[in-house]
Each structure stands twice: as structure tokens, then as C-alpha cells.
Coordinates of C-alpha atoms in Angstrom, one line a residue:
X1 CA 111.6 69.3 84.2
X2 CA 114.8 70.1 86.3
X3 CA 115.6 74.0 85.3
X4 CA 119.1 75.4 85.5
X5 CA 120.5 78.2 85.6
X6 CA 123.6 79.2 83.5
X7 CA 125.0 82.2 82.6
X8 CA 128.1 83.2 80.1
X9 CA 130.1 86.7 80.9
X10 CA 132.5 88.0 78.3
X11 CA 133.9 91.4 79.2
X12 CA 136.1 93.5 77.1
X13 CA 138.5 94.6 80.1
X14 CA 140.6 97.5 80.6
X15 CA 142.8 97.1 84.2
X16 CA 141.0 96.8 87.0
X17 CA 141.3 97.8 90.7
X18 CA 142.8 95.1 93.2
X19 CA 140.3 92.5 94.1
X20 CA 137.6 93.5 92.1
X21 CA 134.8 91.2 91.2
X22 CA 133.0 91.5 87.7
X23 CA 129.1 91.2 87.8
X24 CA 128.1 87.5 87.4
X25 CA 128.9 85.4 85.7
X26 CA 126.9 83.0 88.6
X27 CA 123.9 83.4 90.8
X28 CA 125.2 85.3 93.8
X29 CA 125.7 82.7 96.3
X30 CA 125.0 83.6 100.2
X31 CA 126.5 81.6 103.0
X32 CA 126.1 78.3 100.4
X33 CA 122.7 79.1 99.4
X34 CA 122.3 80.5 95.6
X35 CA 119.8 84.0 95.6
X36 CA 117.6 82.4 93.2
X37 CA 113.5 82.4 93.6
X38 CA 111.6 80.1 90.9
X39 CA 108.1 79.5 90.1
X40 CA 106.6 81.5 92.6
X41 CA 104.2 84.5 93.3
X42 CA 107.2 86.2 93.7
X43 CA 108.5 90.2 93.7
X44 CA 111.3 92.3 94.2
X45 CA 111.7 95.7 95.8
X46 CA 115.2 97.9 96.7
X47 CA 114.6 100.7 99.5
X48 CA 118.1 102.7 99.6
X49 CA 119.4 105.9 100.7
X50 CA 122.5 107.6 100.6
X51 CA 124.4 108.8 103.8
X52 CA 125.8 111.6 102.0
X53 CA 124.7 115.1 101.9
X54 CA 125.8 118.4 99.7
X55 CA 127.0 121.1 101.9
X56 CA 130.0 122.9 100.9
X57 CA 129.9 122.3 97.4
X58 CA 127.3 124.4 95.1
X59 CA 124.0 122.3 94.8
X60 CA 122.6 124.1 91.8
X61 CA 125.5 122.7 88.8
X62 CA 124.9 120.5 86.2
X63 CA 126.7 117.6 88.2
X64 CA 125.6 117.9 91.8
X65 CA 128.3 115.9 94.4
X66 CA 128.0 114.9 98.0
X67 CA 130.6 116.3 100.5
X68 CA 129.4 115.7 104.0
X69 CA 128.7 112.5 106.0
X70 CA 125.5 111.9 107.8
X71 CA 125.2 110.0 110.7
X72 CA 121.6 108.2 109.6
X73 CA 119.4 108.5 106.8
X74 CA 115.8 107.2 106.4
X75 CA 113.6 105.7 103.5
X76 CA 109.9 105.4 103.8
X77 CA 108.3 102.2 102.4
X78 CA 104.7 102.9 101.1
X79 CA 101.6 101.3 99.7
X80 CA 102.9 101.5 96.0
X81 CA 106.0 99.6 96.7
X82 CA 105.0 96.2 97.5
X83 CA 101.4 95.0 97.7
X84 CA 99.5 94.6 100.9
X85 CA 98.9 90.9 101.2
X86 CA 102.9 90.5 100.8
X87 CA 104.9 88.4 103.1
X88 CA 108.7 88.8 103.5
X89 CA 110.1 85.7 101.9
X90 CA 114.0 86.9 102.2
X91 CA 115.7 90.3 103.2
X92 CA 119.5 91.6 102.4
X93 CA 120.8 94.7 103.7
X94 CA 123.6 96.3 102.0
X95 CA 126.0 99.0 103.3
X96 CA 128.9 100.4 101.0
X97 CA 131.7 102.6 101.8
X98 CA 134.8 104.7 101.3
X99 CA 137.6 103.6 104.0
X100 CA 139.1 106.1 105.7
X101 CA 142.7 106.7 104.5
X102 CA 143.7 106.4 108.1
X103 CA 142.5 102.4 108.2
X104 CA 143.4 101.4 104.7
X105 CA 145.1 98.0 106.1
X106 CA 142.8 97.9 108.9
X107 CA 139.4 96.2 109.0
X108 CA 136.2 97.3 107.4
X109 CA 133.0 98.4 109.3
X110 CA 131.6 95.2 109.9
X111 CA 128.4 96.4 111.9
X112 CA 125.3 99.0 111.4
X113 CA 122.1 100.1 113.2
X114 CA 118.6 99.3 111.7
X115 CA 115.3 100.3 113.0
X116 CA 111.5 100.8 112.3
X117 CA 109.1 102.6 113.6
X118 CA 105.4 101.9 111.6
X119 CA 103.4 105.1 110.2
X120 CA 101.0 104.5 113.0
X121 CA 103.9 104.2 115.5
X122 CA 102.3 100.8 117.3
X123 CA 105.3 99.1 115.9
X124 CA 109.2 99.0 116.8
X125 CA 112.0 97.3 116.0
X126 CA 116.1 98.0 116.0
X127 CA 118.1 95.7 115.6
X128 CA 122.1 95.9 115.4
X129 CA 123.2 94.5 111.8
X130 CA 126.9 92.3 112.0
X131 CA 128.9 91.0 109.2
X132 CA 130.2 87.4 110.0
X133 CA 133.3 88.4 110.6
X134 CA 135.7 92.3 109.9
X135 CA 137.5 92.2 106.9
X136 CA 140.2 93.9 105.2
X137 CA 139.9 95.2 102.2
X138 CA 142.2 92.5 100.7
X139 CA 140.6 89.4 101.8
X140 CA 138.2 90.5 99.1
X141 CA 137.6 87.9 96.7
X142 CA 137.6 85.0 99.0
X143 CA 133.8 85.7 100.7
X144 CA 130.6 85.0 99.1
X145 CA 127.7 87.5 98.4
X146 CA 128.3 89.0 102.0
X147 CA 131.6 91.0 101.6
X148 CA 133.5 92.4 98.6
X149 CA 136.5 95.4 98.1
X150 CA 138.8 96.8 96.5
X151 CA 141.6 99.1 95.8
X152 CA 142.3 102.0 93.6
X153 CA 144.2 100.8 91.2
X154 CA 146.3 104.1 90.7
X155 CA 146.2 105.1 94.5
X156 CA 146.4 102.3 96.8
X157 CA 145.3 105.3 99.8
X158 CA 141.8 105.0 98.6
X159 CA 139.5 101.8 98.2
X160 CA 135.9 100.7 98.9
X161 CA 134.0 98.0 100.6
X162 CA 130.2 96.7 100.4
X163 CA 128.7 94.4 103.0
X164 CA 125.4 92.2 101.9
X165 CA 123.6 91.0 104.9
X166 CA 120.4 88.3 105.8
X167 CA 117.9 90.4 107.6
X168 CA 115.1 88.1 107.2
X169 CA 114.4 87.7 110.9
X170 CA 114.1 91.6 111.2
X171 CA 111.3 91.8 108.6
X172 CA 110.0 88.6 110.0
X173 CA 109.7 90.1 113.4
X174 CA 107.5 93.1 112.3
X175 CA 105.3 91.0 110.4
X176 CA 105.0 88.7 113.7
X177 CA 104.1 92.6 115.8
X178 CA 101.6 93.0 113.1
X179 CA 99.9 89.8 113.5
X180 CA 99.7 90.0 116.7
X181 CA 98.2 93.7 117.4
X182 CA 95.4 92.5 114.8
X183 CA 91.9 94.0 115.9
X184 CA 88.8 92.5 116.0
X185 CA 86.1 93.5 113.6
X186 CA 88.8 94.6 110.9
X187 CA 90.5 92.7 108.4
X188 CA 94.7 92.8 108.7
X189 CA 96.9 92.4 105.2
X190 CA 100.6 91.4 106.2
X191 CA 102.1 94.1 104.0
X192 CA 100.8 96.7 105.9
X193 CA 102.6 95.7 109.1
X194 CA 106.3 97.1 106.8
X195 CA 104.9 100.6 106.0
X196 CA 106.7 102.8 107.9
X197 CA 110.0 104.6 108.2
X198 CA 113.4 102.5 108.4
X199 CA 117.0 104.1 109.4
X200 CA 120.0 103.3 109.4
X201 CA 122.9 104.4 111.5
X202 CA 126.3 104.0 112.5
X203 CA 128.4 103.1 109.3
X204 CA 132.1 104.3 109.0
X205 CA 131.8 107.3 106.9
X206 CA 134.9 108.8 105.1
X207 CA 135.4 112.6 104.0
X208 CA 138.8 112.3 103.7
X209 CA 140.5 115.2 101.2
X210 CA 141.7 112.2 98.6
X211 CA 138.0 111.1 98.0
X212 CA 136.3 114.5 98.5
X213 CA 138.6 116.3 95.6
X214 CA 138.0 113.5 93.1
X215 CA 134.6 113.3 94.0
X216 CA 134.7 109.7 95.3
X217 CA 132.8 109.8 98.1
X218 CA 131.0 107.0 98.9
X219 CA 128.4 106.2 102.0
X220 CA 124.6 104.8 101.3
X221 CA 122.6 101.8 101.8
X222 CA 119.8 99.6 100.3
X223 CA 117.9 96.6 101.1
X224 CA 117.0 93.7 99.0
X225 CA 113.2 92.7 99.7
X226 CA 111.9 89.2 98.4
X227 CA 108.4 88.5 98.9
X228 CA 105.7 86.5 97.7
X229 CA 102.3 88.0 96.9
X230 CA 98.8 86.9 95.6
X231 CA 98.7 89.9 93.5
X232 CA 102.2 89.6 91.2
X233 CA 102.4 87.3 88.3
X234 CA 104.3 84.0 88.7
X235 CA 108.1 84.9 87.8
X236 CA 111.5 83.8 88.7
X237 CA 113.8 86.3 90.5
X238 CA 118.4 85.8 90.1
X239 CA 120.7 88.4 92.0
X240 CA 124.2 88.9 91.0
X241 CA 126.9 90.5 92.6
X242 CA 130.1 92.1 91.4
X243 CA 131.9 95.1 93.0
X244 CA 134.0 96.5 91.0
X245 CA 134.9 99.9 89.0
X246 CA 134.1 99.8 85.1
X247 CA 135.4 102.3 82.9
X248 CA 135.2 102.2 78.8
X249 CA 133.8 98.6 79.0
X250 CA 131.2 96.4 78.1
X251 CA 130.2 93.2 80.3
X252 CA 127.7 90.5 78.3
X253 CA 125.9 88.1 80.2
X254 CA 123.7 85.5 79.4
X255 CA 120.3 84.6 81.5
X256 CA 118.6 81.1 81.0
X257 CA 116.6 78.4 83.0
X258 CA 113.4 79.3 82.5
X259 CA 110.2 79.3 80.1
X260 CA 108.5 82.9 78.7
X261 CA 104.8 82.8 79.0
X262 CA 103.0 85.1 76.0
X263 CA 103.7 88.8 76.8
X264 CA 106.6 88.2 79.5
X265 CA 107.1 91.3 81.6
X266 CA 111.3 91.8 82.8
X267 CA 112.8 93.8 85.4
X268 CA 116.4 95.0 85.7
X269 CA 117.4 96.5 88.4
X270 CA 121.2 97.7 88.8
X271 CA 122.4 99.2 92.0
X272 CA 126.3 101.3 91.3
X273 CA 127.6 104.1 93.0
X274 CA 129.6 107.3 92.0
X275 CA 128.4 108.3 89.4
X276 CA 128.2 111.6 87.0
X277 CA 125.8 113.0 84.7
X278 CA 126.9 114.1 80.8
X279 CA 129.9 111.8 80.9
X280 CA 130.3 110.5 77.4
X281 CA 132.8 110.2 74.3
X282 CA 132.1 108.6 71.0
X283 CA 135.3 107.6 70.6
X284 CA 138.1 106.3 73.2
X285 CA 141.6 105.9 73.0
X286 CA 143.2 102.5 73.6
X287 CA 146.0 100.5 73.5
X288 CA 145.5 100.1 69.8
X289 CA 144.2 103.0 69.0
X290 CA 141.6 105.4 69.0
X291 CA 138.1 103.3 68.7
X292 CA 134.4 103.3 69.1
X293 CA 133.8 103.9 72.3
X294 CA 131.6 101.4 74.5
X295 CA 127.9 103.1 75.5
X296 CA 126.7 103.6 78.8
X297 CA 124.2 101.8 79.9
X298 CA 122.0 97.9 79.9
X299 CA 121.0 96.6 76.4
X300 CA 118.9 93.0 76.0
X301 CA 117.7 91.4 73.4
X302 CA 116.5 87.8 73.1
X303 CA 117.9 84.2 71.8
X304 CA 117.1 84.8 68.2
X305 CA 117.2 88.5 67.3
X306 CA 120.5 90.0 66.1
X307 CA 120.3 93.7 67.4
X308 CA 120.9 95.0 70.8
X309 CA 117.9 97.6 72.2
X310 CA 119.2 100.0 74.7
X311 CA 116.9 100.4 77.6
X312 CA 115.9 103.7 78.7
X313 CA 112.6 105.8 80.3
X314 CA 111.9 108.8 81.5
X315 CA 114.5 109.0 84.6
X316 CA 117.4 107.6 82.4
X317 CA 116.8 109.1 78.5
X318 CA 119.0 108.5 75.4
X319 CA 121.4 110.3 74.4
X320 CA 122.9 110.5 70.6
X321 CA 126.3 112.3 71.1
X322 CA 128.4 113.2 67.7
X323 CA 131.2 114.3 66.9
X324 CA 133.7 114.9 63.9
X325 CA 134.5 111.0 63.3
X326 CA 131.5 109.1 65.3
X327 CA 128.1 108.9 66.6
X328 CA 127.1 107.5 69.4
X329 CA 124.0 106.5 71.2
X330 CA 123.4 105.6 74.7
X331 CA 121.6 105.8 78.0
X332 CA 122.3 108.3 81.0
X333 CA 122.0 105.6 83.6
X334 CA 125.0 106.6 86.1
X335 CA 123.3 110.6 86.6
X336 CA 122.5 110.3 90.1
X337 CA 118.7 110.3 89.3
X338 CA 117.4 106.6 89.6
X339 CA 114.1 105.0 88.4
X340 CA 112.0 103.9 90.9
X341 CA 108.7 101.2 90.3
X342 CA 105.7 100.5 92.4
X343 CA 104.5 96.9 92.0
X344 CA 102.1 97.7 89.9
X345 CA 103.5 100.5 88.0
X346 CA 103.7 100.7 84.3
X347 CA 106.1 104.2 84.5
X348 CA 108.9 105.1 86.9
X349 CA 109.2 107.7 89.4
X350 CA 112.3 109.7 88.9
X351 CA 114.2 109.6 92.5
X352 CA 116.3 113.0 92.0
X353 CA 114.8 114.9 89.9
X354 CA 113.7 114.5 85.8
X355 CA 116.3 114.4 83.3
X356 CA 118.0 117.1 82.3
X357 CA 116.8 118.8 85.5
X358 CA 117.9 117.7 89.5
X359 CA 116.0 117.9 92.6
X360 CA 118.5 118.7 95.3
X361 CA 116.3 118.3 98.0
X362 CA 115.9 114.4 96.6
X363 CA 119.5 113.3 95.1
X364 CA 120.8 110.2 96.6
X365 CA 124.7 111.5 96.5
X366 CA 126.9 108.5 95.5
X367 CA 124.5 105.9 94.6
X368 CA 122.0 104.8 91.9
X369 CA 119.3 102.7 92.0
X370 CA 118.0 101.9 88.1
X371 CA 115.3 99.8 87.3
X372 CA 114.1 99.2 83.9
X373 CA 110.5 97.4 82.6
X374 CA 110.9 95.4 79.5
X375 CA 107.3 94.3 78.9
X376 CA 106.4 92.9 75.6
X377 CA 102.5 93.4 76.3
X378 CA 102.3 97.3 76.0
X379 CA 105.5 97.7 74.3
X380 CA 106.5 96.1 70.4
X381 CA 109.8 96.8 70.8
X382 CA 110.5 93.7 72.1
X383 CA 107.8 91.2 70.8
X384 CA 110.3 89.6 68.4
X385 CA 113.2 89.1 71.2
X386 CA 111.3 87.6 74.0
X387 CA 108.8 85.0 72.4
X388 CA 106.6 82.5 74.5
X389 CA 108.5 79.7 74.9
X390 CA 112.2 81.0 75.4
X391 CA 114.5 80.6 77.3
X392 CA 117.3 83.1 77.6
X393 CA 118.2 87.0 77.9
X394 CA 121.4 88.3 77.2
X395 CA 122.4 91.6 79.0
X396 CA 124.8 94.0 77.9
X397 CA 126.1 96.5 81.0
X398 CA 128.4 99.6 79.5
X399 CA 130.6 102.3 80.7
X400 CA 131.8 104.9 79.2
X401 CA 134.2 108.0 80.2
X402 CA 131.9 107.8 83.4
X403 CA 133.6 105.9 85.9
X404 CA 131.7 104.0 88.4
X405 CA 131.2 101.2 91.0
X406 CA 129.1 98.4 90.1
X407 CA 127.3 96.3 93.0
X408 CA 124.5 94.2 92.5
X409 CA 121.7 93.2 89.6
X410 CA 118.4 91.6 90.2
X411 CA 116.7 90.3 87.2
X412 CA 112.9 89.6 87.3
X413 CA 111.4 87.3 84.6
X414 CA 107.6 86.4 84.6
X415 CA 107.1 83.0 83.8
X416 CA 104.5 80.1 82.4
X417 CA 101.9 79.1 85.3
X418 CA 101.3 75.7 86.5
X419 CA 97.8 74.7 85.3
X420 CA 95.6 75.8 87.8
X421 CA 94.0 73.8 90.2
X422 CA 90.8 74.6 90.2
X423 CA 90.1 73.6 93.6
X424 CA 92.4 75.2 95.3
X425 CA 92.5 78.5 93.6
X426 CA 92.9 81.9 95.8
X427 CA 90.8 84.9 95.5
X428 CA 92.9 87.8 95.7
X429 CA 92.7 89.5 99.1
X430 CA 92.0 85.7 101.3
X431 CA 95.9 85.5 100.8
X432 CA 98.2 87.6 103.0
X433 CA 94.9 88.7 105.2
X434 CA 93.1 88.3 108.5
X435 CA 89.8 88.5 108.5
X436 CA 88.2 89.0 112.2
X437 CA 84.6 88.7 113.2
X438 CA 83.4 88.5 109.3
X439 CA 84.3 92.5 108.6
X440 CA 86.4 92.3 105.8
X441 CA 87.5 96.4 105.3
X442 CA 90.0 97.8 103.2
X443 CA 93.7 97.7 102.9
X444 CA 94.3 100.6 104.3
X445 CA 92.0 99.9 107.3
X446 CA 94.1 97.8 109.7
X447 CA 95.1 98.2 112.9
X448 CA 98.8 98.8 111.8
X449 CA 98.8 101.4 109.2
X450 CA 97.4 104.8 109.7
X451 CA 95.5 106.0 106.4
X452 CA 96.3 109.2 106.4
X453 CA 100.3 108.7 106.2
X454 CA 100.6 106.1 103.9
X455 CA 103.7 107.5 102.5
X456 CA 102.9 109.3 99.0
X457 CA 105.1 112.1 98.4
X458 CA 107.5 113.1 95.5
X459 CA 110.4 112.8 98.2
X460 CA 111.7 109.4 99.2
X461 CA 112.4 110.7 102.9
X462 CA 109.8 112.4 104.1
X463 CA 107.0 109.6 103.3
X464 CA 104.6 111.4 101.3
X465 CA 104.4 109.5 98.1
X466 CA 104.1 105.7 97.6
X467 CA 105.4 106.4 94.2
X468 CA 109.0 107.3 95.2
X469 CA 111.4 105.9 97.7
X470 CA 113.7 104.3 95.9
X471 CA 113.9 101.5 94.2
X472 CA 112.3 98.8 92.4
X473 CA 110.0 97.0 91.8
X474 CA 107.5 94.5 91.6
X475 CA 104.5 93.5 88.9
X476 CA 102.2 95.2 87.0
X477 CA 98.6 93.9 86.9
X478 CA 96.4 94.7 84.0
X479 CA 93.2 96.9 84.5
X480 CA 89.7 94.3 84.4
X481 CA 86.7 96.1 82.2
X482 CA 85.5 99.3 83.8
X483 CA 81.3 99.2 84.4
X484 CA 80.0 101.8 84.1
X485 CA 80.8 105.6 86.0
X486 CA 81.9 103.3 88.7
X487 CA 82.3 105.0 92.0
X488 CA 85.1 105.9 93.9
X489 CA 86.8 102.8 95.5
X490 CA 85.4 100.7 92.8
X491 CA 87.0 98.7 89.9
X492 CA 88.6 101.2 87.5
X493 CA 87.9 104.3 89.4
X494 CA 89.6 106.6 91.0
X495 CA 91.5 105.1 94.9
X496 CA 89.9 106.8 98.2
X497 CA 92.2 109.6 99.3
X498 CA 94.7 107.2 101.5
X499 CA 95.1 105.4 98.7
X500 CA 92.6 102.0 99.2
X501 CA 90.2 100.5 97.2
X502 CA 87.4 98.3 98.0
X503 CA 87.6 94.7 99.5
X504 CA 89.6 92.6 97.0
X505 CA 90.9 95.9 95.0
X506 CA 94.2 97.3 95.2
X507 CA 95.2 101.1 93.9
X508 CA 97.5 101.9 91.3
X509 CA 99.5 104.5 92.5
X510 CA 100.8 105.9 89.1
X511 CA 97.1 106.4 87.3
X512 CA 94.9 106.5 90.8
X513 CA 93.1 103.8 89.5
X514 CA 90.9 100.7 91.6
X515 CA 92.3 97.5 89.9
X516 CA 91.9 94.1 90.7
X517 CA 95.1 91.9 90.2
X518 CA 95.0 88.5 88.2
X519 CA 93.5 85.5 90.4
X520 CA 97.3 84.0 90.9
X521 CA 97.8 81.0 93.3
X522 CA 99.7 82.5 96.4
X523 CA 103.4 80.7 96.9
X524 CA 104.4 80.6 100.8
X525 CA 101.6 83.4 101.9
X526 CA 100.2 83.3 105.0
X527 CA 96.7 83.3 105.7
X528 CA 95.2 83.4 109.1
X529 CA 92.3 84.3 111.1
X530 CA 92.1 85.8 114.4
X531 CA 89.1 85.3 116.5

């Protein structure tokens, strides 16, 4: 059956900047092809980092700001981020910025440095990122996915830009390096060619007085990653763009072109910038009057239910706020701390500290990167709103008395398999690989990764965590029966010390556990073998 996607936005508006674009209501569409993946092996994962530091200001309040531009930044990608048989299937970068007051009617910075360097160092690349074309910050709303800006609606000195690039071929070209330094006698996984360290250099960064006094500083980055995987559920994957400040308002949007399997697992992931921690009102005043006020944060619920639940976990907790004439409950998602899954995560890792308490050697100044897990297999909750069989989700995003930029939102949705064809059915670990000379070794044992720096630390930069970095996301796998006192490396016991299992095993980086993921057919993965 032909699927299609439709979605329905109502927003209750207060004025927005010049040339601001909501989120949605459509698939982002880039260069006339719609950012949609469907019934696939597919998974999602954001890298970002800010380009913003805290120098002048004092680091230790309850709202912590950025107030210094850095020339380059660097996110390490680890073995918890995206599984190791994955293959790149499509790549976005994403630079945002505050223009300098100096260039408000001149064009924006079109063009940015990206490079990779491997954790065992065999593998390079830089390339030097380019917009189609330098635009002004008001040709926004006539480009696609790749450019949007915008004005400050009560200061016309100060506005914002985001550029969303294809850098497919630069993730493709790694992968290529990989392949190629394969080493006899070993076995190589494709996803272990990408762990490493990426930068990124050169953007435009403005510390003008007008931003840095309001606390509007804005410079960071992120990448999209797309890729398909033997070890993720089948799902379909929808990014939308909109670039735009909310304030006291509440966008609804409406998901639908696809079928729930039993259980389905969802993943939102919102991307804003500029945020503050402990912003919040019950009440607002308006044009008519003093009202409920909207609350921060995403809510869902499915096609039948009448209530709204408001997402939260551990990085981004309620919050019931009172006072004399209302109450009102929502979510602290704009407090510079963002919530971080591993592919196979069930909790997140809190990039910037843990609610109500920051890490200032780990704040991403000026940008967060939220993603939430709706899955109706561990958690009740939402059993009732996302049945087998559906076919919709409807997304509320709110802002309250804390201002923000909004940018982009990916939505994840795990969906009913094909029937299997039994004769053609994958063994997890024969897609993705290359096995050489019949020795079929670990993840971690390729020529191309290094065991011992796998990335597994608490801080996204320096690369010694596969639980943090930044962003997103990916699938969780559920845990086979454990025999009995298995031993290290094997099914349900604990992962070797870089973070491997045995052949056909992958480690769960947020229990230390040996799992083996569900025998899914592989969509687009590429399986080779070097002689």
C-alpha cells in the first residue's frame, strides 16, 4: 500500500521575528528531495557541539551563559552511539549563528571546516563545507532545508542564521578509508571506520555587546547521521525544520503514514538554541488578558486517547510550579543540559550536568540537543495511545517565559516488518562486516579502531565515554535469556574492558551488558569480503 505522509500544524501565535519559519508542518525538503527514510533498518544519531565557551561571566550560577567565541570545537563519536555494522545512508551538517551587527545586511557565513582524524589515527579526512550559495538574512524563507534566518523582531541590529548541509560524500569517504586499510586475518565492521574525533572550524562567530548583554549568543554545530544497521528495528525516520523564536506558545503537529507494530518504540529529538534554566510562569499576560500560561516542553499522545503526556527523564525533569491563582506542570527542556541516547540505550546520558545541578566543564553554551524515548514495551504510560496498528502521533512543542530558537526535529517510529524471508534472512554481525581469511574477531578488533580509546567518558569532548557526546539516538534491542554465570564477553554478561563482546554480540553501554540484537533483515548494508 502507497504510505503518505501528512502532517497538520496549528500554533497559537504571538509576533514573530522577520522571516521566521514555524516547525513543520511538512517533511523538510532538501534540494527537491523530502528527508524521509521508510521501512528500513534504519537509525538516527545527532553529534553537536557548541562554539561557545564561559569566560568572563561566573560559571558556578544557577543559569550558566556563554561569552567567548571559539575558533573550533570537537565531538567524539563512540561505540555506543551507533552500532558497528552501520553504514552511512545520509549525512547533514548544521552550523547556526549570531551575525555580527557590523554585517546585518551583508551575507551570512556560507562556508566551514570539517575534519576527522580516527581513534587509531590511520584515518584522515577535511573537507571544506559550502552552502549553495551566501545569503542574507532576508532571503530567508525562500530556500529549502539548507538555509533559514531571521530578525529580531524588536531590534532589527540583531538576527540569526542556520545553514543545513549534505555531507554524505564526507562520511562515505571514511567508510571507503576503512574498507580499504582492512587487515587480513581480522574481521572489519563499517561502523568502526567513524569512531574518532570530528572538528569543526571556521564559522563567523559574533560577541558583539547587543547579544552578549541579553545573553543571545549564539555559535554551535550538529550533524544529522542516517544510517542503516542490522542491529536496529525496522522504523521510519521524518525531519522537520523550522527556525524560528517561540515565546508563550504552543505548536501541535500531527505525524501519520505509517503502521505501529506491538510495543512501538519513538524517538524525538529536538535541536533549539538559547536557552535558560528555571524560566517558567503559570500564568501569562496577553492581549486579552492574563491566562494559563502554555508549558515548556514536547507532549504526545496517540489517535484515540484524549490527554496529553508530557515527556520528561532524568536530563529534562518536571516541574509543578504554583502560585496564587494557578498551577502548572511542565518539562525543563530549554536548561542547557541535553539528553543524549546510545543506540541501544534504554536511559539517557545527561550532556551538562544532572538536573538541578550543571557540569561546567560539559555545557554546550547556546544550544540543546533533547531526545526523548517513548517506548510502550517497558513503559505503560503509553500502551493505550500508541496501539498496534495506528497510524498517527500528534506532538505538542511549548514555550514558556523562556525564549528560544527552534531548529530542527527528527521523529523515529519503529514500524511492522515485512514477513521474513526465510531464505534470505541475515545473521547479525554478516551485515556491515568483512571477514578475512575465516577469523571472525570482535568489534572492537579491527584494523581501524584502537580498543583502548573507544571513546567512553562522562565528557562529550574528550572521548572517554561512548555514553555521552551528544545527541541521539538509535534503537534499543532487548536482552536474549542469560545461561548460566556466563563469562565475560558472553550473552548477558558483563562487555570486555574496550567495550566488545563476542562474535555476533554487541555491548550495551548503559548496563555493561553482552546482548545480541534481534535477527533484522539489513536495508542497504554492505557486506564484503577481502581476501
Amino acid at each position: 500500500m502507497k504510505k503518505f505522509i501528512f502532517l497538520l500544524i496549528a500554533s497559537i501565535l504571538f509576533p514573530l521575528a522577520a522571516g521566521a519559519k514555524q516547525i513543520g508542518p511538512a517533511v523538510s525538503v532538501y534540494r527537491d528531495k523530502e528527508l524521509k527514510w521508510e521501512d528500513g533498518s534504519f537509525g538516527y544519531h545527532v553529534m553537536f557541539k557548541s562554539l561557545l565557551a564561559n569566560n568572563e561571566t561566573d560559571a558556578s550560577t544557577s543559569n550558566p551563559q556563554g561569552d567567548t567565541c571559539m575558533d573550533s570545537s570537537t565531538y567524539q563519536l563512540g561505540i555506543s552511539h551507533i552500532p558497528a555494522d552501520a553504514v552511512i545512508e545520509e549525512a547533514f551538517l548544521v552550523w547556526t549563528a549570531a551575525q555580527p551587527v557590523a554585517k546585518k545586511d551583508e551575507i551570512t557565513d556560507k562556508e566551514v571546516m570539517l575534519s576527522f582524524v580516527s581513534d587509531d589515527g590511520k584515518i584522515t579526512e577535511e573537507q571544506t563545507i559550502s552552502g549553495k550559495k551566501a545569503y542574507k538574512i532576508n532571503e530567508a524563507g525562500n530556500v529549502d532545508f539548507e538555509f533559514d534566518a531571521f530578525f529580531d523582531a524588536d531590534d532589527q541590529s540583531k538576527s540569526w542564521f542556520t545553514y543545513r548541509v549534505r555531507v554524505t560524500d564526507f562520511f562515505k569517504s571514511i567508510q571507503a578509508k576503512g574498507r580499504d586499510l582492512a587487515v587480513a586475518g581480522t574481521t572489519f565492521y563499517e561502523g568502526d571506520s567513524l569512531m574518532g574525533r570530528y572538528t569543526l572550524s571556521g564559522l563567523d562567530c559574533s560577541d558583539d555587546t547587543v547579544y552578549k548583554s541579553s545573553t543571545e549568543m549564539v555559535a554551535d554545530w550538529s550533524v544529522i547521521l542516517i544510517y542503516s544497521s542490522a542491529y536496529v528495528r525496522p522504523k521510519s525516520i521524518y525531519i522537520y525544520d523550522g527556525f524560528s523564536p517561540i515565546w508563550h506558545q504552543l505548536s501541535e503537529i500531527m505525524v501519520s503514514g505509517f503502521e505501529f507494530p506491538a510495543d512501538p518504540e519513538i524517538r524525538i529529538t529536538l535541536t533549539t538554541h538559547e536557552g535558560d534554566s528555571g524560566l517558567a510562569d503559570a500564568t501569562h499576560e496577553s492581549s486579552t488578558g492574563e491566562q494559563q500560561a502554555f508549558p515548556e516542553g514536547i507532549q504526545v499522545k496517540g489517535e484515540t486517547p484524549a490527554n496529553w503526556l508530557l515527556l520528561s527523564n532524568e536530563c529534562n525533569p518536571p516541574v509543578s510550579l504554583y502560585d496564587s491563582s494557578a498551577h502548572l506542570d511542565y518539562t525543563e527542556v530549554f536548561n542547557s543540559i541535553s539528553s543524549v541516547y546510545g543506540y541501544a540505550d534504554t536511559n539517557p546520558v545527561c550532556v551538562g550536568g544532572t538536573p538541578p545541578y550543571f557540569n561546567n566543564d560539559e555545557i554546550e553554551y547556546g544550544i540543546d540537543v533533547d531526545t526523548f524515548l517513548i517506548d510502550s514495551n517497558s513503559d505503560t504510560t503509553y500502551i493505550s495511545h500508541f496501539l498496534e496498528g495506528g497510524e498517527s502521533i500528534y506532538i505538542r512543542i511549548g514555550a514558556n517565559q523562556d525564549a528560544v530558537i527552534t531548529n530542527y526535529m527528527i521523529v523515529s517510529v519503529s514500524t511492522k516488518a515485512d514477513e521474513p524471508d526465510t531464505g534470505d534472512t541475515e545473521i547479525p554481525g554478516d551485515s556491515g562486516d568483512t571477514e578475512v581469511s575465516g577469523d571472525t574477531g570482535d568489534p572492537g578488533d579491527s584494523g581501524d579502531t584502537d580498543p583502548t580509546d573507544t571513546g567512553d567518558s562522562g565528557d562529550p569532548d574528550t572521548g572517554d565515554s561512548g555514553d555521552t557526546g551528544s545527541s541521539d539516538s538509535g534503537d534499543s534491542a532487548d536482552t536474549d535469556p542469560v545461561t548460566t554465570d556466563p563469562k565475560q564477553g558472553e550473552l548477558g554478561a558483563e562487555c570486555y574492558p574496550d567495550k566488545t563482546c563476542n562474535d555476533g554480540l554487541l555491548c550495551r553501554v548503559s548496563d555493561n551488558t553482552c546482548f545480541e540484537p534481534e535477527p533484522v533483515k539489513s536495508s542497504g548494508c554492505s557486506v564484503l569480503t577481502v581476501e
